[in-house]
PDB file of C-alpha atoms in Angstrom:
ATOM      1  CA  UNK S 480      11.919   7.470  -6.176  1.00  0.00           C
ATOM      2  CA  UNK S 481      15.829   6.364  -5.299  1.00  0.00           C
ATOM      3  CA  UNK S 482      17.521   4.751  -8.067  1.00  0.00           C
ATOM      4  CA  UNK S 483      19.872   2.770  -5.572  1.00  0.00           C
ATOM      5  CA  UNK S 484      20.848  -0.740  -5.161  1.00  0.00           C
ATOM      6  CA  UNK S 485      20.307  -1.479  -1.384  1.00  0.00           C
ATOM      7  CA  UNK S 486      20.764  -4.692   0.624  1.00  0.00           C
ATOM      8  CA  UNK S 487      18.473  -6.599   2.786  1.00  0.00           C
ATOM      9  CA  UNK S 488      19.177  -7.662   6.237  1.00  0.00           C
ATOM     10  CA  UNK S 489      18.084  -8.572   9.636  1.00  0.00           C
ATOM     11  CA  UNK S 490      19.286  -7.659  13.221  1.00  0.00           C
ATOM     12  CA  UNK S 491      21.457 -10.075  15.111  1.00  0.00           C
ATOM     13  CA  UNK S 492      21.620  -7.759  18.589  1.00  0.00           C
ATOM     14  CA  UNK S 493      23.028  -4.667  20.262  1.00  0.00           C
ATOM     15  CA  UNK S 494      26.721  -4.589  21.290  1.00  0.00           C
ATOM     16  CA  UNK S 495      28.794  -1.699  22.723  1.00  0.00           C
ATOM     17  CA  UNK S 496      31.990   0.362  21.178  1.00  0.00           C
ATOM     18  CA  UNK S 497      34.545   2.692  22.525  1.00  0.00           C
ATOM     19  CA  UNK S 498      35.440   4.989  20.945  1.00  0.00           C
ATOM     20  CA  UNK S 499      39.142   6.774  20.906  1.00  0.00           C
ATOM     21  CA  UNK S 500      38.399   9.317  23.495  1.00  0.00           C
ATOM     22  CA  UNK S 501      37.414   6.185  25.423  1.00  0.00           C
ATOM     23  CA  UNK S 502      33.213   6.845  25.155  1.00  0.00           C
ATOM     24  CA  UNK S 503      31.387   4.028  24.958  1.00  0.00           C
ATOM     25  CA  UNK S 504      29.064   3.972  21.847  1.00  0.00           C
ATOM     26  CA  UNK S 505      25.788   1.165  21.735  1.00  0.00           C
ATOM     27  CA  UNK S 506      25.843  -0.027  18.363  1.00  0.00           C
ATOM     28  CA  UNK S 507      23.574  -2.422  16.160  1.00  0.00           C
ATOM     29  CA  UNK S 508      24.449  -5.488  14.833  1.00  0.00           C
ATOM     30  CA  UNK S 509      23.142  -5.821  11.549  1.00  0.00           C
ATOM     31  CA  UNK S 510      23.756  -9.284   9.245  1.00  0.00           C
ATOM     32  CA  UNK S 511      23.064  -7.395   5.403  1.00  0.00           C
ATOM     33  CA  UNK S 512      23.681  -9.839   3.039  1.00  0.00           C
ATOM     34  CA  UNK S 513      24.468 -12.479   1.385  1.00  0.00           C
ATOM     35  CA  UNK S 514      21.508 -11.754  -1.022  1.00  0.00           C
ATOM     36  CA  UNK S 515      20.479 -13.499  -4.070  1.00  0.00           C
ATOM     37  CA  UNK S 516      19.098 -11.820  -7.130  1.00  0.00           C
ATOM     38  CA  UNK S 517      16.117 -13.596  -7.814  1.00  0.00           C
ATOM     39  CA  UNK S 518      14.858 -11.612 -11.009  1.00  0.00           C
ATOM     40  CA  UNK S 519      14.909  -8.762 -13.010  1.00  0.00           C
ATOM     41  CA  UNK S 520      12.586  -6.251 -14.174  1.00  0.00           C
ATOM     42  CA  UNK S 521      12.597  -4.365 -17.660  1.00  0.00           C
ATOM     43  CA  UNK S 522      11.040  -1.250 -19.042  1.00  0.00           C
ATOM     44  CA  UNK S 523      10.081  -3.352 -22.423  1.00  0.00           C
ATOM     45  CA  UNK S 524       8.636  -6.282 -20.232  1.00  0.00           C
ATOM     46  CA  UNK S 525       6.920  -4.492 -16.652  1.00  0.00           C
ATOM     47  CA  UNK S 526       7.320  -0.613 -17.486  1.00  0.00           C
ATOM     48  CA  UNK S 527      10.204  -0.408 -15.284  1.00  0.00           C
ATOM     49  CA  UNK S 528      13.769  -1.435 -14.129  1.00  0.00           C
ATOM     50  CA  UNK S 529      14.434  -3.294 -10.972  1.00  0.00           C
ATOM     51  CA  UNK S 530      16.515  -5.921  -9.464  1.00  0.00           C
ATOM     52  CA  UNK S 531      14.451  -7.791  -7.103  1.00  0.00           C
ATOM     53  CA  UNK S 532      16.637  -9.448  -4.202  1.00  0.00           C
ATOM     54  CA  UNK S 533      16.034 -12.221  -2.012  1.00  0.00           C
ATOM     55  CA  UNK S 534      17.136 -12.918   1.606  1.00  0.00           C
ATOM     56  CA  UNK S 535      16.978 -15.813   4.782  1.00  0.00           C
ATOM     57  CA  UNK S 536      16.446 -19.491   3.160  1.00  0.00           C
ATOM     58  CA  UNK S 537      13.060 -20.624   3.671  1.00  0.00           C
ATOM     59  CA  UNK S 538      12.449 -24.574   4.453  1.00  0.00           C
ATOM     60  CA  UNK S 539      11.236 -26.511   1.450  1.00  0.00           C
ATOM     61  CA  UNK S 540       8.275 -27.464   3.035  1.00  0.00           C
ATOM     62  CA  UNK S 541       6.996 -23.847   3.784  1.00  0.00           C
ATOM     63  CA  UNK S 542       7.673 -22.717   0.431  1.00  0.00           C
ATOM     64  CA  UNK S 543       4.568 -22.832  -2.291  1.00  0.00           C
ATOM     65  CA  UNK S 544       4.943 -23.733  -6.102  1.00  0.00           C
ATOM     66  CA  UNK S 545       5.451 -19.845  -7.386  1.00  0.00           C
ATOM     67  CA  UNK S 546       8.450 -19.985  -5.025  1.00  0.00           C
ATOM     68  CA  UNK S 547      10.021 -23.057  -5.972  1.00  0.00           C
ATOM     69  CA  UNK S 548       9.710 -21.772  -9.773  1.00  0.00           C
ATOM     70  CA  UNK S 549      11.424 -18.954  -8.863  1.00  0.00           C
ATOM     71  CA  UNK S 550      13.674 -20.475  -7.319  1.00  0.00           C
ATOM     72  CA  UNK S 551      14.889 -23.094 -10.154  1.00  0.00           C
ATOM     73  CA  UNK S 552      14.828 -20.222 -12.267  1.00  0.00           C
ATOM     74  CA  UNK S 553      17.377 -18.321  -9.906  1.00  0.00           C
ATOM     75  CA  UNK S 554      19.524 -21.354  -9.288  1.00  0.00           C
ATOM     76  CA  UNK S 555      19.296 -21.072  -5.517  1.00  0.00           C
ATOM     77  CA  UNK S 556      16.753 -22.101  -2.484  1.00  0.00           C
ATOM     78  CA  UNK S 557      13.765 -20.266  -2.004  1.00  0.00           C
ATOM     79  CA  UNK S 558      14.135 -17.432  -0.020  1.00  0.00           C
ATOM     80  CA  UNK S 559      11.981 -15.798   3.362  1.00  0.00           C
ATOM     81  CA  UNK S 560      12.140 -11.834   1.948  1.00  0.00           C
ATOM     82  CA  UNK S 561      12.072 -10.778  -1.557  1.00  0.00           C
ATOM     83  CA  UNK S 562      12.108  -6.811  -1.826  1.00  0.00           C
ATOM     84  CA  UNK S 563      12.735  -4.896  -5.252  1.00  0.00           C
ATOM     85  CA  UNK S 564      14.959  -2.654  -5.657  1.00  0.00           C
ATOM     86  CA  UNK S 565      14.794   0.509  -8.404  1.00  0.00           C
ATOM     87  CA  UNK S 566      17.909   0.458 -10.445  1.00  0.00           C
ATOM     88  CA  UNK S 567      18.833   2.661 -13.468  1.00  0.00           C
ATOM     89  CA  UNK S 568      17.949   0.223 -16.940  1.00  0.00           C
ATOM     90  CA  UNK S 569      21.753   0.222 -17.557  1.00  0.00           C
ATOM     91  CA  UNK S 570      23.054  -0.803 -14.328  1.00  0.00           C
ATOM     92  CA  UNK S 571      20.338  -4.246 -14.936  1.00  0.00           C
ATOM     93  CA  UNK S 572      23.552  -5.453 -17.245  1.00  0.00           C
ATOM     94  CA  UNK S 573      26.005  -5.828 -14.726  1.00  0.00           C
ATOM     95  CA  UNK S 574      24.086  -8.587 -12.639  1.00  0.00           C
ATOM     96  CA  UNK S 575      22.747 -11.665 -13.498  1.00  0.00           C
ATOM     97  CA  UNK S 576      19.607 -13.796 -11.859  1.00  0.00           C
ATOM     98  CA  UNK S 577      21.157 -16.115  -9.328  1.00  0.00           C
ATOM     99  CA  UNK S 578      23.989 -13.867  -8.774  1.00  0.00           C
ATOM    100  CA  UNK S 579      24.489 -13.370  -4.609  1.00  0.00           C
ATOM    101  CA  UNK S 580      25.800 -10.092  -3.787  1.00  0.00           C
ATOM    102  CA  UNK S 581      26.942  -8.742  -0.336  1.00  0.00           C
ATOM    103  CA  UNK S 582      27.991  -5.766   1.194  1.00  0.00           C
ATOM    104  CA  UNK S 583      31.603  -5.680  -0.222  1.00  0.00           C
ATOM    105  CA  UNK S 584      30.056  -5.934  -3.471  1.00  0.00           C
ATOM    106  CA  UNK S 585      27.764  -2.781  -2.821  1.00  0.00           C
ATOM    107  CA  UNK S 586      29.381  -0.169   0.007  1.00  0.00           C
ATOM    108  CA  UNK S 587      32.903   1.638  -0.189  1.00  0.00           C
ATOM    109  CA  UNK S 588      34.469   1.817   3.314  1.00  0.00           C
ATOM    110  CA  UNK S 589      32.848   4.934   5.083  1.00  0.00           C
ATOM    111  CA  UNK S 590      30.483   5.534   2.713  1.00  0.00           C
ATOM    112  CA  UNK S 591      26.909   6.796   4.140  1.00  0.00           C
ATOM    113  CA  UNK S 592      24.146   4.340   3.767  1.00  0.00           C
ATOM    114  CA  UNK S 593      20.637   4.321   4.959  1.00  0.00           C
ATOM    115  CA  UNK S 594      19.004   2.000   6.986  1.00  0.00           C
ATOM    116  CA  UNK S 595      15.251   1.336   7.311  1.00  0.00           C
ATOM    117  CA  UNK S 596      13.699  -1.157   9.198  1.00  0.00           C
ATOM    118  CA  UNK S 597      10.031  -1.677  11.255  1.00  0.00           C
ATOM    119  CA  UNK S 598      10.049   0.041  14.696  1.00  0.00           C
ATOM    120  CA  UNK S 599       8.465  -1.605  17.349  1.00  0.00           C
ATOM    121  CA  UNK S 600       5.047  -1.877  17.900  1.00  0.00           C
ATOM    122  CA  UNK S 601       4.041  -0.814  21.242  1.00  0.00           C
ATOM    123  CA  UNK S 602      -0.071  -1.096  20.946  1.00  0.00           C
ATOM    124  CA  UNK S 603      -2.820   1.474  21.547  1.00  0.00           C
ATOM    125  CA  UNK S 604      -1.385   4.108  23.866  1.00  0.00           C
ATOM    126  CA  UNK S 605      -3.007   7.486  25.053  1.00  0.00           C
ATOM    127  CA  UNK S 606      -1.829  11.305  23.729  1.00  0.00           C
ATOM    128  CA  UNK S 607       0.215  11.194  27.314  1.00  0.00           C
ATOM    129  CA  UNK S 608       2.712   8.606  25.525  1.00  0.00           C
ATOM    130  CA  UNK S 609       2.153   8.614  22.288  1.00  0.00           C
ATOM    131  CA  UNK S 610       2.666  12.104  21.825  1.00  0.00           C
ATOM    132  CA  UNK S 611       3.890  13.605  24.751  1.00  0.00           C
ATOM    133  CA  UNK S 612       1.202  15.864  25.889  1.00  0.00           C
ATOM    134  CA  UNK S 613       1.106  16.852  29.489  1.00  0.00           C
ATOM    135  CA  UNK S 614      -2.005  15.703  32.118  1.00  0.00           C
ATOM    136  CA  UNK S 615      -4.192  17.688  33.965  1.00  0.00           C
ATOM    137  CA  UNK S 616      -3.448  18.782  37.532  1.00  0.00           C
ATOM    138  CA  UNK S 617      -4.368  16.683  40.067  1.00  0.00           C
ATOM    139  CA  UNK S 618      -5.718  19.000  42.748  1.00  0.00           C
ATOM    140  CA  UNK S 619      -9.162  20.275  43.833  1.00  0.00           C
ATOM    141  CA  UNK S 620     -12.054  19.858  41.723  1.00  0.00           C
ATOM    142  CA  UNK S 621     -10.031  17.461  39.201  1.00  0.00           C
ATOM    143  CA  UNK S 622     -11.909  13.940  39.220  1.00  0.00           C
ATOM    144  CA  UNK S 623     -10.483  11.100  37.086  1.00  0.00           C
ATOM    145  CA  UNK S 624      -9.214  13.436  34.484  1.00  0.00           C
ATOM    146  CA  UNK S 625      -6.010  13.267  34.763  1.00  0.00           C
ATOM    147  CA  UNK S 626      -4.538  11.459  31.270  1.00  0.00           C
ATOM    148  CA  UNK S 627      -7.685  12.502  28.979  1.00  0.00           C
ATOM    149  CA  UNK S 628      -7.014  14.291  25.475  1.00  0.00           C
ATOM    150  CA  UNK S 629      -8.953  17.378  26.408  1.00  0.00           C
ATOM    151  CA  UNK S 630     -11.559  19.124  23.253  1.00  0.00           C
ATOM    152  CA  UNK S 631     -10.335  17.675  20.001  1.00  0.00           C
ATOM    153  CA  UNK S 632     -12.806  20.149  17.423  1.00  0.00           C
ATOM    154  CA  UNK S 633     -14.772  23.311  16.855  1.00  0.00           C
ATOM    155  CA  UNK S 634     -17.858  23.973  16.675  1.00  0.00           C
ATOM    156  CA  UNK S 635     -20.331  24.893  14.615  1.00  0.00           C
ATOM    157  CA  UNK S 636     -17.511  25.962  12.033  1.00  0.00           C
ATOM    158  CA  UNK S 637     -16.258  23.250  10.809  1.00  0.00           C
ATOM    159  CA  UNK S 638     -17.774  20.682  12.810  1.00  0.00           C
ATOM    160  CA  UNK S 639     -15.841  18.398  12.069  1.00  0.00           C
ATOM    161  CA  UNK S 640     -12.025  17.571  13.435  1.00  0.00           C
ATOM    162  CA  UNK S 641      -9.229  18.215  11.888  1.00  0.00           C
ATOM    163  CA  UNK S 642      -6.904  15.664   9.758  1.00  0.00           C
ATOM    164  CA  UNK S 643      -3.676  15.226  11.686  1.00  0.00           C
ATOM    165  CA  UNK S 644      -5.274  15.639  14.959  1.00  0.00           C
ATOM    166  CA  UNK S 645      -2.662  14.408  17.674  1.00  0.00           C
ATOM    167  CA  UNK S 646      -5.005  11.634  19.592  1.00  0.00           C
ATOM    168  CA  UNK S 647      -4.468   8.017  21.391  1.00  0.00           C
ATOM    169  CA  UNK S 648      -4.204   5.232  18.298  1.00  0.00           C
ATOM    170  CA  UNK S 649      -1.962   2.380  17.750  1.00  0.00           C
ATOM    171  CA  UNK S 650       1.855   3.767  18.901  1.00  0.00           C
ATOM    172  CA  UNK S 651       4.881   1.761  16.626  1.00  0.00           C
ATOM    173  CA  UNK S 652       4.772  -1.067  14.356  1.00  0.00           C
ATOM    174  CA  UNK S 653       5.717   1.574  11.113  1.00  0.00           C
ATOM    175  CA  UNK S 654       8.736   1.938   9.157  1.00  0.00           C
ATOM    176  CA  UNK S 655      11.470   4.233   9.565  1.00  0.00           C
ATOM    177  CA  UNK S 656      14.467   5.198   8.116  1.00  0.00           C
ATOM    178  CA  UNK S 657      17.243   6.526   9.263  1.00  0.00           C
ATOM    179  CA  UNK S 658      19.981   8.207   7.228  1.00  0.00           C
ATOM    180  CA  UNK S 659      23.681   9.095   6.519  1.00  0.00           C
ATOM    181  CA  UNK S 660      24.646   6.580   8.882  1.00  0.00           C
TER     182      UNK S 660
END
Protein backbone atom coordinates (compact mmCIF):
# COMPACT_ATOMS: atom_id res chain seq x y z
CA UNK A 1 0.00 0.00 0.00
CA UNK A 2 1.40 3.81 -0.89
CA UNK A 3 2.55 5.64 2.02
CA UNK A 4 1.73 9.09 0.26
CA UNK A 5 -0.12 12.11 1.22
CA UNK A 6 -2.49 12.81 -1.78
CA UNK A 7 -5.12 15.52 -2.31
CA UNK A 8 -8.71 15.35 -3.12
CA UNK A 9 -10.36 17.14 -5.87
CA UNK A 10 -13.04 17.46 -8.38
CA UNK A 11 -13.14 18.41 -12.15
CA UNK A 12 -14.12 21.90 -13.15
CA UNK A 13 -13.92 21.16 -17.26
CA UNK A 14 -11.68 20.56 -20.26
CA UNK A 15 -9.70 23.49 -21.75
CA UNK A 16 -7.07 23.48 -24.55
CA UNK A 17 -3.06 24.34 -24.49
CA UNK A 18 -0.46 25.04 -27.04
CA UNK A 19 2.26 24.01 -26.71
CA UNK A 20 5.80 25.68 -27.96
CA UNK A 21 5.94 23.96 -31.24
CA UNK A 22 2.47 25.51 -31.51
CA UNK A 23 0.34 21.87 -30.94
CA UNK A 24 -2.58 22.22 -29.32
CA UNK A 25 -2.83 19.97 -26.17
CA UNK A 26 -6.70 19.23 -24.42
CA UNK A 27 -6.07 19.45 -20.90
CA UNK A 28 -8.19 18.86 -17.60
CA UNK A 29 -9.10 21.23 -15.26
CA UNK A 30 -8.81 19.89 -11.98
CA UNK A 31 -9.74 22.15 -8.56
CA UNK A 32 -7.38 19.78 -5.80
CA UNK A 33 -7.62 21.38 -2.75
CA UNK A 34 -8.18 23.36 -0.28
CA UNK A 35 -8.60 20.25 2.01
CA UNK A 36 -9.15 20.05 5.62
CA UNK A 37 -7.68 17.43 7.87
CA UNK A 38 -10.46 16.17 9.65
CA UNK A 39 -8.66 13.42 11.88
CA UNK A 40 -5.94 11.32 12.47
CA UNK A 41 -5.30 7.78 12.81
CA UNK A 42 -2.64 6.01 15.14
CA UNK A 43 -1.02 2.63 15.31
CA UNK A 44 -1.63 2.66 19.36
CA UNK A 45 -5.36 3.78 18.83
CA UNK A 46 -6.74 1.96 15.12
CA UNK A 47 -3.60 -0.32 14.19
CA UNK A 48 -2.53 2.11 11.71
CA UNK A 49 -1.41 5.66 10.58
CA UNK A 50 -3.50 7.87 8.43
CA UNK A 51 -4.51 11.36 7.87
CA UNK A 52 -8.01 11.37 6.84
CA UNK A 53 -8.89 14.56 4.61
CA UNK A 54 -11.98 16.23 3.89
CA UNK A 55 -13.22 18.12 0.78
CA UNK A 56 -16.51 20.36 -0.84
CA UNK A 57 -18.59 22.00 2.23
CA UNK A 58 -21.70 20.23 2.73
CA UNK A 59 -24.99 22.39 3.77
CA UNK A 60 -25.81 22.18 7.45
CA UNK A 61 -28.96 20.80 6.86
CA UNK A 62 -27.71 17.68 4.86
CA UNK A 63 -25.17 16.91 7.30
CA UNK A 64 -26.11 14.17 10.24
CA UNK A 65 -24.91 14.37 13.98
CA UNK A 66 -21.51 12.09 13.43
CA UNK A 67 -20.66 14.85 10.94
CA UNK A 68 -21.29 17.82 12.84
CA UNK A 69 -19.09 16.13 15.76
CA UNK A 70 -16.53 15.81 13.52
CA UNK A 71 -16.72 18.73 12.44
CA UNK A 72 -16.51 20.82 15.90
CA UNK A 73 -13.81 18.61 16.60
CA UNK A 74 -11.90 19.74 13.32
CA UNK A 75 -12.78 23.38 13.72
CA UNK A 76 -14.28 23.68 10.25
CA UNK A 77 -17.81 22.91 8.33
CA UNK A 78 -18.70 19.57 7.57
CA UNK A 79 -17.42 18.41 4.55
CA UNK A 80 -19.10 16.32 1.15
CA UNK A 81 -15.82 13.70 0.74
CA UNK A 82 -13.74 12.39 3.46
CA UNK A 83 -11.01 9.88 2.03
CA UNK A 84 -7.96 8.56 4.22
CA UNK A 85 -4.91 8.77 3.32
CA UNK A 86 -1.82 6.18 4.49
CA UNK A 87 0.96 8.23 5.89
CA UNK A 88 4.22 7.03 7.54
CA UNK A 89 3.48 7.30 11.80
CA UNK A 90 6.15 10.08 11.80
CA UNK A 91 4.99 12.26 9.15
CA UNK A 92 1.25 12.27 11.52
CA UNK A 93 3.45 15.07 13.63
CA UNK A 94 3.73 17.60 11.17
CA UNK A 95 -0.15 18.23 10.73
CA UNK A 96 -2.66 19.01 12.98
CA UNK A 97 -6.72 18.25 12.86
CA UNK A 98 -8.29 21.32 11.33
CA UNK A 99 -5.24 22.14 9.48
CA UNK A 100 -6.30 22.92 5.47
CA UNK A 101 -3.65 21.99 3.17
CA UNK A 102 -3.45 22.59 -0.65
CA UNK A 103 -1.46 21.77 -3.42
CA UNK A 104 1.47 24.21 -2.71
CA UNK A 105 1.65 22.65 0.53
CA UNK A 106 1.99 19.04 -1.03
CA UNK A 107 3.58 19.10 -4.90
CA UNK A 108 7.08 20.60 -5.99
CA UNK A 109 6.76 22.27 -9.43
CA UNK A 110 7.05 19.38 -12.08
CA UNK A 111 6.91 16.80 -9.86
CA UNK A 112 4.88 13.54 -11.15
CA UNK A 113 1.67 12.93 -9.39
CA UNK A 114 -1.06 10.49 -9.94
CA UNK A 115 -4.45 11.05 -10.55
CA UNK A 116 -7.40 8.68 -10.02
CA UNK A 117 -10.79 9.40 -10.45
CA UNK A 118 -14.31 7.29 -11.54
CA UNK A 119 -14.57 6.81 -15.35
CA UNK A 120 -17.74 7.10 -16.81
CA UNK A 121 -20.32 4.77 -16.69
CA UNK A 122 -21.63 3.91 -19.99
CA UNK A 123 -24.30 0.92 -19.00
CA UNK A 124 -24.61 -2.68 -20.22
CA UNK A 125 -22.92 -2.86 -23.61
CA UNK A 126 -22.23 -6.01 -25.85
CA UNK A 127 -18.43 -7.75 -26.42
CA UNK A 128 -18.67 -5.52 -29.89
CA UNK A 129 -18.05 -2.30 -27.57
CA UNK A 130 -17.08 -3.28 -24.59
CA UNK A 131 -14.28 -5.17 -25.70
CA UNK A 132 -13.71 -4.69 -29.13
CA UNK A 133 -14.40 -7.95 -30.71
CA UNK A 134 -15.28 -8.03 -34.33
CA UNK A 135 -19.09 -9.22 -35.76
CA UNK A 136 -19.93 -11.81 -37.93
CA UNK A 137 -20.20 -11.33 -41.69
CA UNK A 138 -23.19 -10.28 -42.95
CA UNK A 139 -23.63 -12.30 -46.13
CA UNK A 140 -25.42 -15.53 -47.13
CA UNK A 141 -26.67 -17.82 -44.65
CA UNK A 142 -25.93 -15.21 -41.68
CA UNK A 143 -29.44 -14.41 -39.95
CA UNK A 144 -29.52 -11.90 -37.06
CA UNK A 145 -26.12 -12.86 -35.89
CA UNK A 146 -24.31 -10.27 -36.53
CA UNK A 147 -23.13 -8.61 -32.86
CA UNK A 148 -23.51 -12.05 -30.78
CA UNK A 149 -20.49 -13.26 -28.48
CA UNK A 150 -20.08 -16.51 -30.33
CA UNK A 151 -19.30 -20.13 -27.85
CA UNK A 152 -18.15 -18.84 -24.50
CA UNK A 153 -17.05 -22.71 -22.86
CA UNK A 154 -15.99 -26.29 -23.39
CA UNK A 155 -17.45 -29.07 -23.05
CA UNK A 156 -17.58 -31.88 -21.23
CA UNK A 157 -14.03 -30.85 -19.77
CA UNK A 158 -14.51 -28.40 -17.72
CA UNK A 159 -17.97 -27.60 -18.23
CA UNK A 160 -17.94 -24.82 -16.89
CA UNK A 161 -16.61 -21.17 -18.32
CA UNK A 162 -13.78 -19.72 -17.61
CA UNK A 163 -13.10 -16.72 -14.97
CA UNK A 164 -12.12 -13.66 -16.99
CA UNK A 165 -14.20 -14.58 -19.87
CA UNK A 166 -14.46 -11.36 -22.17
CA UNK A 167 -18.55 -11.06 -22.39
CA UNK A 168 -21.31 -8.07 -22.57
CA UNK A 169 -21.71 -6.65 -18.67
CA UNK A 170 -21.92 -3.24 -17.31
CA UNK A 171 -19.06 -1.03 -19.48
CA UNK A 172 -17.52 2.14 -17.04
CA UNK A 173 -18.52 3.45 -13.81
CA UNK A 174 -14.86 1.95 -12.14
CA UNK A 175 -11.91 3.68 -10.98
CA UNK A 176 -8.83 4.38 -12.70
CA UNK A 177 -5.70 5.79 -12.24
CA UNK A 178 -3.53 7.26 -14.23
CA UNK A 179 0.14 7.93 -13.50
CA UNK A 180 3.36 10.05 -13.78
CA UNK A 181 1.36 12.77 -14.99
Amino acid sequence: MAMRLGLLGKKIGMTQVFADDGERVPVTVIQAGPCVIVGKRTVDKDGYSAIVLGFGEKPLRLANKAELGQAKAANSKPVRVIREFRAPAADLDKYTVGQVIGAADLFADGAAIDVEGQSKGKGYQGVIKRHNMEGMKATHGTHEYFRHGGSIGCRLTPQRVHKGKRMAGQMGNETVTVQNL
